[in-house]
Amino acid sequence: MEYLDFELPIKELEEQLDKCMIIGEESDVDVSETCKQIEKKLADTRKDIYKNLTAWQRVQLSRHPNRPYTLDYIKAICGDTFLELHGDRNVKDDKAMIGGLGKIGDQTYMFVGQQKGYNTKTRQYRNFGMANPEGYRKALRLMKSAEKFGVPVVCLIDTPGAYPGIEAEERGQGEAIARNILEMTRLKVPIIVVIIGEGASGGALGIGVGDRVLMLENTWYSVISPESCSSILWRSWEYKEQAAEALKLTAIDMKKMKLIDEIVKEPVGGAHANREKTFEIVKNKISVHFEELKKLSPKDLVKNRMDKYANMGVFNG
């Protein structure tokens, strides 16, 4: 397990607990009371740290190297029922954007999401979760297929942004994202969006229009990353913590501004601390929201979705 700087008190207590248990195993000394005290202190420390997280600390948690990625969620939620679909039928198959059909219980869903890598090799293979235009066009192709067969769509967002390279711009990165936003507003099947990690800029918005938008507790959603914001305003990355606060990018901020529908609580310690429990929570949330959305006609779905986004940013004085 890797630890972030603010998690170091937890690391120290976990090491103390391990040493205490080893002493108990290797000698005849009864250390059960001491172990209990350390366990209690560990639980209290965990609670205190994760209860008072700053915006920047939540950004750090969203990027935690042990945090589950899109394919982890899909495999845990759908098991062997997931069938990955490839290619945009135009340029190539973008490895940063994955999608396919999978089941939760008896209900089939079309899953779409950005995928990051686990090590240097897979990060390069997945382009660090930054999709090219063909990734967004693949996502749209899959969503249109889902619409054709009446299958609901689930989008899992986790990206530092769309790929900003020259070749991506030449192939129409802006157009691909704009096209997705337009088409998703009028898709005639339910769309459930879950932000599971980083939700940065147009890269997130390209698959982020939904009837229900859910954010995991320790994720962020913003037009720009705190580091980039800091480098623009202060010509330095040193002010990223102030930038994170000013950007109002946490799930709590997003809910307050009515830009998302629900905050999904994570286990204490974040999604990486108890992956199985996190998968179960997300799976249940998808099912609950689909049960509500399936009662609506396609016409009402589209009308409600368009009204929802048209009302964002409207101020009644």
mmCIF file of C-alpha atoms in Angstrom:
data_model
loop_
_atom_site.group_PDB
_atom_site.id
_atom_site.type_symbol
_atom_site.label_atom_id
_atom_site.label_comp_id
_atom_site.label_asym_id
_atom_site.label_seq_id
_atom_site.Cartn_x
_atom_site.Cartn_y
_atom_site.Cartn_z
ATOM 1 C CA MET A 1 0.000 0.000 0.000
ATOM 2 C CA GLU A 2 1.260 3.472 -0.885
ATOM 3 C CA TYR A 3 0.553 6.389 1.437
ATOM 4 C CA LEU A 4 0.005 10.072 0.697
ATOM 5 C CA ASP A 5 1.779 12.626 2.911
ATOM 6 C CA PHE A 6 -1.313 13.320 5.057
ATOM 7 C CA GLU A 7 -1.837 9.553 5.518
ATOM 8 C CA LEU A 8 1.559 9.027 7.236
ATOM 9 C CA PRO A 9 0.091 8.963 10.806
ATOM 10 C CA ILE A 10 -2.042 5.980 9.628
ATOM 11 C CA LYS A 11 1.052 4.255 8.213
ATOM 12 C CA GLU A 12 2.918 4.666 11.522
ATOM 13 C CA LEU A 13 0.042 3.203 13.549
ATOM 14 C CA GLU A 14 -0.357 0.277 11.108
ATOM 15 C CA GLU A 15 3.369 -0.480 11.460
ATOM 16 C CA GLN A 16 3.067 -0.321 15.270
ATOM 17 C CA LEU A 17 0.127 -2.746 15.129
ATOM 18 C CA ASP A 18 2.090 -5.166 12.909
ATOM 19 C CA LYS A 19 5.089 -5.075 15.298
ATOM 20 C CA CYS A 20 2.803 -5.614 18.290
ATOM 21 C CA MET A 21 1.217 -8.688 16.662
ATOM 22 C CA ILE A 22 4.644 -10.109 15.719
ATOM 23 C CA ILE A 23 5.850 -9.703 19.336
ATOM 24 C CA GLY A 24 2.721 -11.534 20.526
ATOM 25 C CA GLU A 25 3.316 -14.399 18.082
ATOM 26 C CA GLU A 26 7.034 -14.757 18.779
ATOM 27 C CA SER A 27 6.885 -14.580 22.598
ATOM 28 C CA ASP A 28 4.648 -15.663 25.452
ATOM 29 C CA VAL A 29 3.781 -12.056 26.312
ATOM 30 C CA ASP A 30 0.061 -11.195 26.123
ATOM 31 C CA VAL A 31 -0.129 -8.110 23.898
ATOM 32 C CA SER A 32 -3.846 -8.287 23.088
ATOM 33 C CA GLU A 33 -4.693 -5.206 25.207
ATOM 34 C CA THR A 34 -1.929 -3.140 23.590
ATOM 35 C CA CYS A 35 -3.063 -4.236 20.115
ATOM 36 C CA LYS A 36 -6.635 -3.233 20.940
ATOM 37 C CA GLN A 37 -5.475 0.223 22.046
ATOM 38 C CA ILE A 38 -3.480 0.702 18.819
ATOM 39 C CA GLU A 39 -6.472 -0.503 16.741
ATOM 40 C CA LYS A 40 -8.739 2.009 18.476
ATOM 41 C CA LYS A 41 -6.231 4.818 17.948
ATOM 42 C CA LEU A 42 -5.883 3.773 14.292
ATOM 43 C CA ALA A 43 -9.660 3.861 13.742
ATOM 44 C CA ASP A 44 -9.920 7.296 15.432
ATOM 45 C CA THR A 45 -6.979 8.692 13.430
ATOM 46 C CA ARG A 46 -8.499 7.422 10.166
ATOM 47 C CA LYS A 47 -11.821 9.027 11.014
ATOM 48 C CA ASP A 48 -10.210 12.380 11.939
ATOM 49 C CA ILE A 49 -8.025 12.546 8.822
ATOM 50 C CA TYR A 50 -10.726 11.659 6.286
ATOM 51 C CA LYS A 51 -13.399 13.768 7.987
ATOM 52 C CA ASN A 52 -11.414 17.000 7.530
ATOM 53 C CA LEU A 53 -9.920 16.673 4.052
ATOM 54 C CA THR A 54 -9.036 19.804 2.082
ATOM 55 C CA ALA A 55 -9.920 20.152 -1.612
ATOM 56 C CA TRP A 56 -6.275 19.441 -2.577
ATOM 57 C CA GLN A 57 -6.192 16.295 -0.409
ATOM 58 C CA ARG A 58 -9.292 15.017 -2.218
ATOM 59 C CA VAL A 59 -7.534 15.681 -5.537
ATOM 60 C CA GLN A 60 -4.585 13.625 -4.254
ATOM 61 C CA LEU A 61 -6.928 10.794 -3.201
ATOM 62 C CA SER A 62 -8.610 10.796 -6.618
ATOM 63 C CA ARG A 63 -5.161 10.073 -8.112
ATOM 64 C CA HIS A 64 -4.091 7.514 -5.496
ATOM 65 C CA PRO A 65 -2.057 4.790 -7.260
ATOM 66 C CA ASN A 66 -4.097 2.066 -5.526
ATOM 67 C CA ARG A 67 -7.459 3.601 -6.413
ATOM 68 C CA PRO A 68 -9.624 1.343 -8.635
ATOM 69 C CA TYR A 69 -9.966 2.298 -12.303
ATOM 70 C CA THR A 70 -12.824 1.888 -14.792
ATOM 71 C CA LEU A 71 -12.033 -1.723 -15.772
ATOM 72 C CA ASP A 72 -11.754 -2.686 -12.080
ATOM 73 C CA TYR A 73 -15.307 -1.413 -11.521
ATOM 74 C CA ILE A 74 -16.674 -3.072 -14.659
ATOM 75 C CA LYS A 75 -15.076 -6.460 -13.898
ATOM 76 C CA ALA A 76 -16.268 -6.360 -10.275
ATOM 77 C CA ILE A 77 -19.794 -5.213 -11.176
ATOM 78 C CA CYS A 78 -20.394 -7.333 -14.308
ATOM 79 C CA GLY A 79 -18.084 -10.325 -13.752
ATOM 80 C CA ASP A 80 -17.839 -12.556 -16.829
ATOM 81 C CA THR A 81 -20.783 -10.887 -18.585
ATOM 82 C CA PHE A 82 -18.695 -7.938 -19.836
ATOM 83 C CA LEU A 83 -18.022 -7.922 -23.576
ATOM 84 C CA GLU A 84 -15.615 -5.186 -24.647
ATOM 85 C CA LEU A 85 -16.296 -3.517 -27.992
ATOM 86 C CA HIS A 86 -13.551 -1.848 -30.012
ATOM 87 C CA GLY A 87 -12.923 0.871 -32.595
ATOM 88 C CA ASP A 88 -14.622 4.006 -33.869
ATOM 89 C CA ARG A 89 -15.103 2.561 -37.421
ATOM 90 C CA ASN A 90 -13.059 5.466 -38.716
ATOM 91 C CA VAL A 91 -9.465 5.790 -37.438
ATOM 92 C CA LYS A 92 -8.559 3.149 -34.833
ATOM 93 C CA ASP A 93 -9.300 1.705 -31.394
ATOM 94 C CA ASP A 94 -8.421 4.216 -28.658
ATOM 95 C CA LYS A 95 -7.060 2.335 -25.636
ATOM 96 C CA ALA A 96 -7.695 5.283 -23.279
ATOM 97 C CA MET A 97 -11.470 4.952 -23.812
ATOM 98 C CA ILE A 98 -13.038 1.564 -23.191
ATOM 99 C CA GLY A 99 -16.590 0.363 -23.584
ATOM 100 C CA GLY A 100 -18.820 -2.629 -23.974
ATOM 101 C CA LEU A 101 -21.895 -4.519 -22.823
ATOM 102 C CA GLY A 102 -22.240 -5.942 -19.333
ATOM 103 C CA LYS A 103 -24.950 -7.103 -16.938
ATOM 104 C CA ILE A 104 -25.948 -6.153 -13.419
ATOM 105 C CA GLY A 105 -28.309 -8.939 -12.413
ATOM 106 C CA ASP A 106 -30.584 -9.486 -15.423
ATOM 107 C CA GLN A 107 -30.247 -5.936 -16.756
ATOM 108 C CA THR A 108 -27.822 -5.223 -19.613
ATOM 109 C CA TYR A 109 -25.943 -1.886 -19.664
ATOM 110 C CA MET A 110 -23.564 -0.247 -22.114
ATOM 111 C CA PHE A 111 -20.493 0.753 -20.101
ATOM 112 C CA VAL A 112 -18.198 3.534 -21.344
ATOM 113 C CA GLY A 113 -15.237 5.051 -19.510
ATOM 114 C CA GLN A 114 -11.654 6.253 -19.520
ATOM 115 C CA GLN A 115 -9.026 3.749 -18.438
ATOM 116 C CA LYS A 116 -5.677 4.642 -16.847
ATOM 117 C CA GLY A 117 -2.686 2.305 -16.523
ATOM 118 C CA TYR A 118 -1.252 0.572 -13.440
ATOM 119 C CA ASN A 119 2.463 0.901 -14.256
ATOM 120 C CA THR A 120 4.719 2.716 -16.750
ATOM 121 C CA LYS A 121 4.033 0.254 -19.575
ATOM 122 C CA THR A 122 0.236 0.199 -19.225
ATOM 123 C CA ARG A 123 0.086 3.956 -18.613
ATOM 124 C CA GLN A 124 1.722 4.535 -21.984
ATOM 125 C CA TYR A 125 -0.561 1.918 -23.570
ATOM 126 C CA ARG A 126 -3.627 3.702 -22.127
ATOM 127 C CA ASN A 127 -2.161 7.167 -22.880
ATOM 128 C CA PHE A 128 -2.595 8.039 -19.168
ATOM 129 C CA GLY A 129 -6.392 7.943 -19.556
ATOM 130 C CA MET A 130 -6.348 10.828 -22.074
ATOM 131 C CA ALA A 131 -8.559 9.931 -25.036
ATOM 132 C CA ASN A 132 -8.027 11.046 -28.636
ATOM 133 C CA PRO A 133 -10.956 12.081 -30.902
ATOM 134 C CA GLU A 134 -11.365 8.442 -31.989
ATOM 135 C CA GLY A 135 -11.942 7.560 -28.310
ATOM 136 C CA TYR A 136 -14.883 9.951 -28.080
ATOM 137 C CA ARG A 137 -16.174 8.759 -31.450
ATOM 138 C CA LYS A 138 -15.956 5.162 -30.230
ATOM 139 C CA ALA A 139 -17.895 6.156 -27.093
ATOM 140 C CA LEU A 140 -20.581 7.802 -29.234
ATOM 141 C CA ARG A 141 -20.791 4.780 -31.553
ATOM 142 C CA LEU A 142 -21.402 2.538 -28.526
ATOM 143 C CA MET A 143 -24.002 4.903 -27.074
ATOM 144 C CA LYS A 144 -25.849 5.040 -30.388
ATOM 145 C CA SER A 145 -25.825 1.211 -30.517
ATOM 146 C CA ALA A 146 -27.233 1.157 -26.976
ATOM 147 C CA GLU A 147 -29.998 3.563 -28.055
ATOM 148 C CA LYS A 148 -30.839 1.371 -31.054
ATOM 149 C CA PHE A 149 -31.359 -1.688 -28.827
ATOM 150 C CA GLY A 150 -32.900 0.137 -25.836
ATOM 151 C CA VAL A 151 -29.931 -0.491 -23.530
ATOM 152 C CA PRO A 152 -29.178 2.057 -20.738
ATOM 153 C CA VAL A 153 -25.741 3.709 -20.714
ATOM 154 C CA VAL A 154 -23.336 3.936 -17.758
ATOM 155 C CA CYS A 155 -20.365 6.311 -18.098
ATOM 156 C CA LEU A 156 -17.432 6.056 -15.676
ATOM 157 C CA ILE A 157 -15.279 9.201 -15.673
ATOM 158 C CA ASP A 158 -11.615 9.188 -14.676
ATOM 159 C CA THR A 159 -9.371 11.369 -16.834
ATOM 160 C CA PRO A 160 -6.820 14.179 -16.437
ATOM 161 C CA GLY A 161 -8.332 15.585 -19.664
ATOM 162 C CA ALA A 162 -8.660 14.835 -23.362
ATOM 163 C CA TYR A 163 -5.327 14.318 -25.144
ATOM 164 C CA PRO A 164 -3.999 17.787 -26.145
ATOM 165 C CA GLY A 165 -1.522 16.682 -28.866
ATOM 166 C CA ILE A 166 -1.278 18.248 -32.338
ATOM 167 C CA GLU A 167 -2.497 15.045 -34.039
ATOM 168 C CA ALA A 168 -5.583 14.994 -31.778
ATOM 169 C CA GLU A 169 -6.394 18.578 -32.781
ATOM 170 C CA GLU A 170 -5.855 17.708 -36.457
ATOM 171 C CA ARG A 171 -8.388 14.889 -36.177
ATOM 172 C CA GLY A 172 -10.954 17.186 -34.533
ATOM 173 C CA GLN A 173 -10.699 16.798 -30.744
ATOM 174 C CA GLY A 174 -12.995 19.770 -30.031
ATOM 175 C CA GLU A 175 -15.569 18.664 -32.591
ATOM 176 C CA ALA A 176 -15.623 15.091 -31.247
ATOM 177 C CA ILE A 177 -16.281 16.271 -27.671
ATOM 178 C CA ALA A 178 -18.895 18.831 -28.788
ATOM 179 C CA ARG A 179 -20.630 16.178 -30.918
ATOM 180 C CA ASN A 180 -20.804 13.815 -27.916
ATOM 181 C CA ILE A 181 -22.316 16.508 -25.695
ATOM 182 C CA LEU A 182 -24.964 17.281 -28.340
ATOM 183 C CA GLU A 183 -25.813 13.628 -29.003
ATOM 184 C CA MET A 184 -25.903 12.678 -25.302
ATOM 185 C CA THR A 185 -28.435 15.406 -24.513
ATOM 186 C CA ARG A 186 -30.897 13.761 -26.944
ATOM 187 C CA LEU A 187 -30.087 10.061 -26.472
ATOM 188 C CA LYS A 188 -33.368 8.195 -25.947
ATOM 189 C CA VAL A 189 -32.133 5.788 -23.255
ATOM 190 C CA PRO A 190 -31.218 6.430 -19.589
ATOM 191 C CA ILE A 191 -27.651 7.698 -19.006
ATOM 192 C CA ILE A 192 -26.036 7.306 -15.572
ATOM 193 C CA VAL A 193 -22.677 9.051 -15.122
ATOM 194 C CA VAL A 194 -20.347 8.168 -12.232
ATOM 195 C CA ILE A 195 -17.182 10.196 -11.575
ATOM 196 C CA ILE A 196 -14.814 7.636 -10.024
ATOM 197 C CA GLY A 197 -11.557 9.618 -10.077
ATOM 198 C CA GLU A 198 -10.479 12.743 -11.921
ATOM 199 C CA GLY A 199 -13.075 14.663 -13.895
ATOM 200 C CA ALA A 200 -11.041 17.178 -15.828
ATOM 201 C CA SER A 201 -12.257 19.636 -18.427
ATOM 202 C CA GLY A 202 -13.787 18.659 -21.796
ATOM 203 C CA GLY A 203 -12.173 15.241 -21.472
ATOM 204 C CA ALA A 204 -14.712 14.442 -18.754
ATOM 205 C CA LEU A 205 -17.614 16.322 -20.367
ATOM 206 C CA GLY A 206 -17.236 14.271 -23.563
ATOM 207 C CA ILE A 207 -18.936 11.367 -21.764
ATOM 208 C CA GLY A 208 -20.390 13.377 -18.857
ATOM 209 C CA VAL A 209 -23.924 14.347 -19.898
ATOM 210 C CA GLY A 210 -26.432 12.215 -17.988
ATOM 211 C CA ASP A 211 -29.881 11.913 -16.440
ATOM 212 C CA ARG A 212 -28.091 11.192 -13.182
ATOM 213 C CA VAL A 213 -24.540 12.371 -12.448
ATOM 214 C CA LEU A 214 -22.983 10.819 -9.342
ATOM 215 C CA MET A 215 -19.630 11.695 -7.782
ATOM 216 C CA LEU A 216 -17.653 9.501 -5.450
ATOM 217 C CA GLU A 217 -16.754 11.367 -2.270
ATOM 218 C CA ASN A 218 -13.020 11.758 -2.976
ATOM 219 C CA THR A 219 -13.134 12.800 -6.623
ATOM 220 C CA TRP A 220 -13.029 16.152 -8.417
ATOM 221 C CA TYR A 221 -14.787 17.705 -11.396
ATOM 222 C CA SER A 222 -13.586 20.966 -12.914
ATOM 223 C CA VAL A 223 -12.775 22.896 -16.065
ATOM 224 C CA ILE A 224 -9.042 22.774 -15.204
ATOM 225 C CA SER A 225 -6.682 20.930 -12.842
ATOM 226 C CA PRO A 226 -5.402 22.817 -9.753
ATOM 227 C CA GLU A 227 -1.804 22.625 -11.069
ATOM 228 C CA SER A 228 -2.704 24.135 -14.457
ATOM 229 C CA CYS A 229 -4.841 26.813 -12.795
ATOM 230 C CA SER A 230 -1.953 27.676 -10.474
ATOM 231 C CA SER A 231 0.521 27.864 -13.366
ATOM 232 C CA ILE A 232 -1.791 30.250 -15.290
ATOM 233 C CA LEU A 233 -2.631 32.565 -12.374
ATOM 234 C CA TRP A 234 0.657 32.489 -10.440
ATOM 235 C CA ARG A 235 3.110 31.273 -13.117
ATOM 236 C CA SER A 236 3.987 28.437 -10.724
ATOM 237 C CA TRP A 237 2.586 25.082 -9.531
ATOM 238 C CA GLU A 238 3.288 26.020 -5.903
ATOM 239 C CA TYR A 239 -0.189 27.493 -5.386
ATOM 240 C CA LYS A 240 -2.093 24.355 -6.416
ATOM 241 C CA GLU A 241 -3.677 24.028 -2.947
ATOM 242 C CA GLN A 242 -5.145 27.547 -3.106
ATOM 243 C CA ALA A 243 -6.251 26.874 -6.686
ATOM 244 C CA ALA A 244 -8.029 23.657 -5.596
ATOM 245 C CA GLU A 245 -9.973 25.596 -2.936
ATOM 246 C CA ALA A 246 -10.865 28.434 -5.332
ATOM 247 C CA LEU A 247 -12.019 26.108 -8.139
ATOM 248 C CA LYS A 248 -14.769 24.559 -5.951
ATOM 249 C CA LEU A 249 -14.095 21.174 -7.531
ATOM 250 C CA THR A 250 -15.050 18.711 -4.767
ATOM 251 C CA ALA A 251 -18.217 16.601 -4.711
ATOM 252 C CA ILE A 252 -19.617 18.775 -1.880
ATOM 253 C CA ASP A 253 -19.093 21.956 -3.951
ATOM 254 C CA MET A 254 -20.597 20.361 -7.062
ATOM 255 C CA LYS A 255 -23.706 19.217 -5.157
ATOM 256 C CA LYS A 256 -24.121 22.645 -3.576
ATOM 257 C CA MET A 257 -24.068 24.249 -7.033
ATOM 258 C CA LYS A 258 -26.533 21.610 -8.319
ATOM 259 C CA LEU A 259 -24.126 20.436 -11.021
ATOM 260 C CA ILE A 260 -24.350 16.807 -9.862
ATOM 261 C CA ASP A 261 -27.219 14.763 -8.446
ATOM 262 C CA GLU A 262 -25.643 12.712 -5.675
ATOM 263 C CA ILE A 263 -22.459 12.238 -3.653
ATOM 264 C CA VAL A 264 -21.560 8.549 -3.258
ATOM 265 C CA LYS A 265 -19.959 7.884 0.135
ATOM 266 C CA GLU A 266 -16.690 5.950 0.053
ATOM 267 C CA PRO A 267 -15.471 3.571 2.773
ATOM 268 C CA VAL A 268 -13.323 5.264 5.466
ATOM 269 C CA GLY A 269 -9.878 5.727 3.953
ATOM 270 C CA GLY A 270 -11.141 6.154 0.390
ATOM 271 C CA ALA A 271 -12.110 3.780 -2.429
ATOM 272 C CA HIS A 272 -8.636 2.181 -2.427
ATOM 273 C CA ALA A 273 -8.904 1.247 1.267
ATOM 274 C CA ASN A 274 -11.838 -1.125 0.658
ATOM 275 C CA ARG A 275 -12.255 -1.765 -3.047
ATOM 276 C CA GLU A 276 -14.885 -4.529 -2.727
ATOM 277 C CA LYS A 277 -17.169 -2.357 -0.610
ATOM 278 C CA THR A 278 -16.749 0.536 -3.075
ATOM 279 C CA PHE A 279 -17.681 -1.713 -6.024
ATOM 280 C CA GLU A 280 -20.783 -2.907 -4.174
ATOM 281 C CA ILE A 281 -21.865 0.673 -3.338
ATOM 282 C CA VAL A 282 -21.460 1.849 -6.965
ATOM 283 C CA LYS A 283 -23.242 -1.239 -8.319
ATOM 284 C CA ASN A 284 -26.233 -0.618 -6.033
ATOM 285 C CA LYS A 285 -26.375 3.089 -6.929
ATOM 286 C CA ILE A 286 -26.478 2.298 -10.672
ATOM 287 C CA SER A 287 -29.333 -0.170 -10.138
ATOM 288 C CA VAL A 288 -31.327 2.202 -7.893
ATOM 289 C CA HIS A 289 -31.102 5.109 -10.348
ATOM 290 C CA PHE A 290 -31.937 2.923 -13.337
ATOM 291 C CA GLU A 291 -35.076 1.668 -11.575
ATOM 292 C CA GLU A 292 -36.233 5.305 -11.313
ATOM 293 C CA LEU A 293 -35.256 6.271 -14.873
ATOM 294 C CA LYS A 294 -36.771 3.256 -16.632
ATOM 295 C CA LYS A 295 -40.249 4.460 -15.642
ATOM 296 C CA LEU A 296 -39.854 7.505 -17.912
ATOM 297 C CA SER A 297 -40.697 7.494 -21.618
ATOM 298 C CA PRO A 298 -37.871 8.347 -24.066
ATOM 299 C CA LYS A 299 -39.548 11.715 -24.710
ATOM 300 C CA ASP A 300 -39.654 12.591 -20.992
ATOM 301 C CA LEU A 301 -36.069 11.376 -20.497
ATOM 302 C CA VAL A 302 -34.752 13.733 -23.174
ATOM 303 C CA LYS A 303 -36.928 16.662 -22.034
ATOM 304 C CA ASN A 304 -35.852 16.306 -18.373
ATOM 305 C CA ARG A 305 -32.197 15.961 -19.359
ATOM 306 C CA MET A 306 -32.277 19.046 -21.588
ATOM 307 C CA ASP A 307 -34.121 21.073 -18.926
ATOM 308 C CA LYS A 308 -31.597 19.980 -16.300
ATOM 309 C CA TYR A 309 -28.614 21.245 -18.289
ATOM 310 C CA ALA A 310 -30.399 24.375 -19.570
ATOM 311 C CA ASN A 311 -31.075 25.421 -15.966
ATOM 312 C CA MET A 312 -27.445 25.116 -14.845
ATOM 313 C CA GLY A 313 -25.943 28.496 -14.135
ATOM 314 C CA VAL A 314 -29.312 30.263 -14.184
ATOM 315 C CA PHE A 315 -29.589 32.789 -11.343
ATOM 316 C CA ASN A 316 -32.905 34.071 -10.037
ATOM 317 C CA GLY A 317 -32.280 37.425 -8.341
#
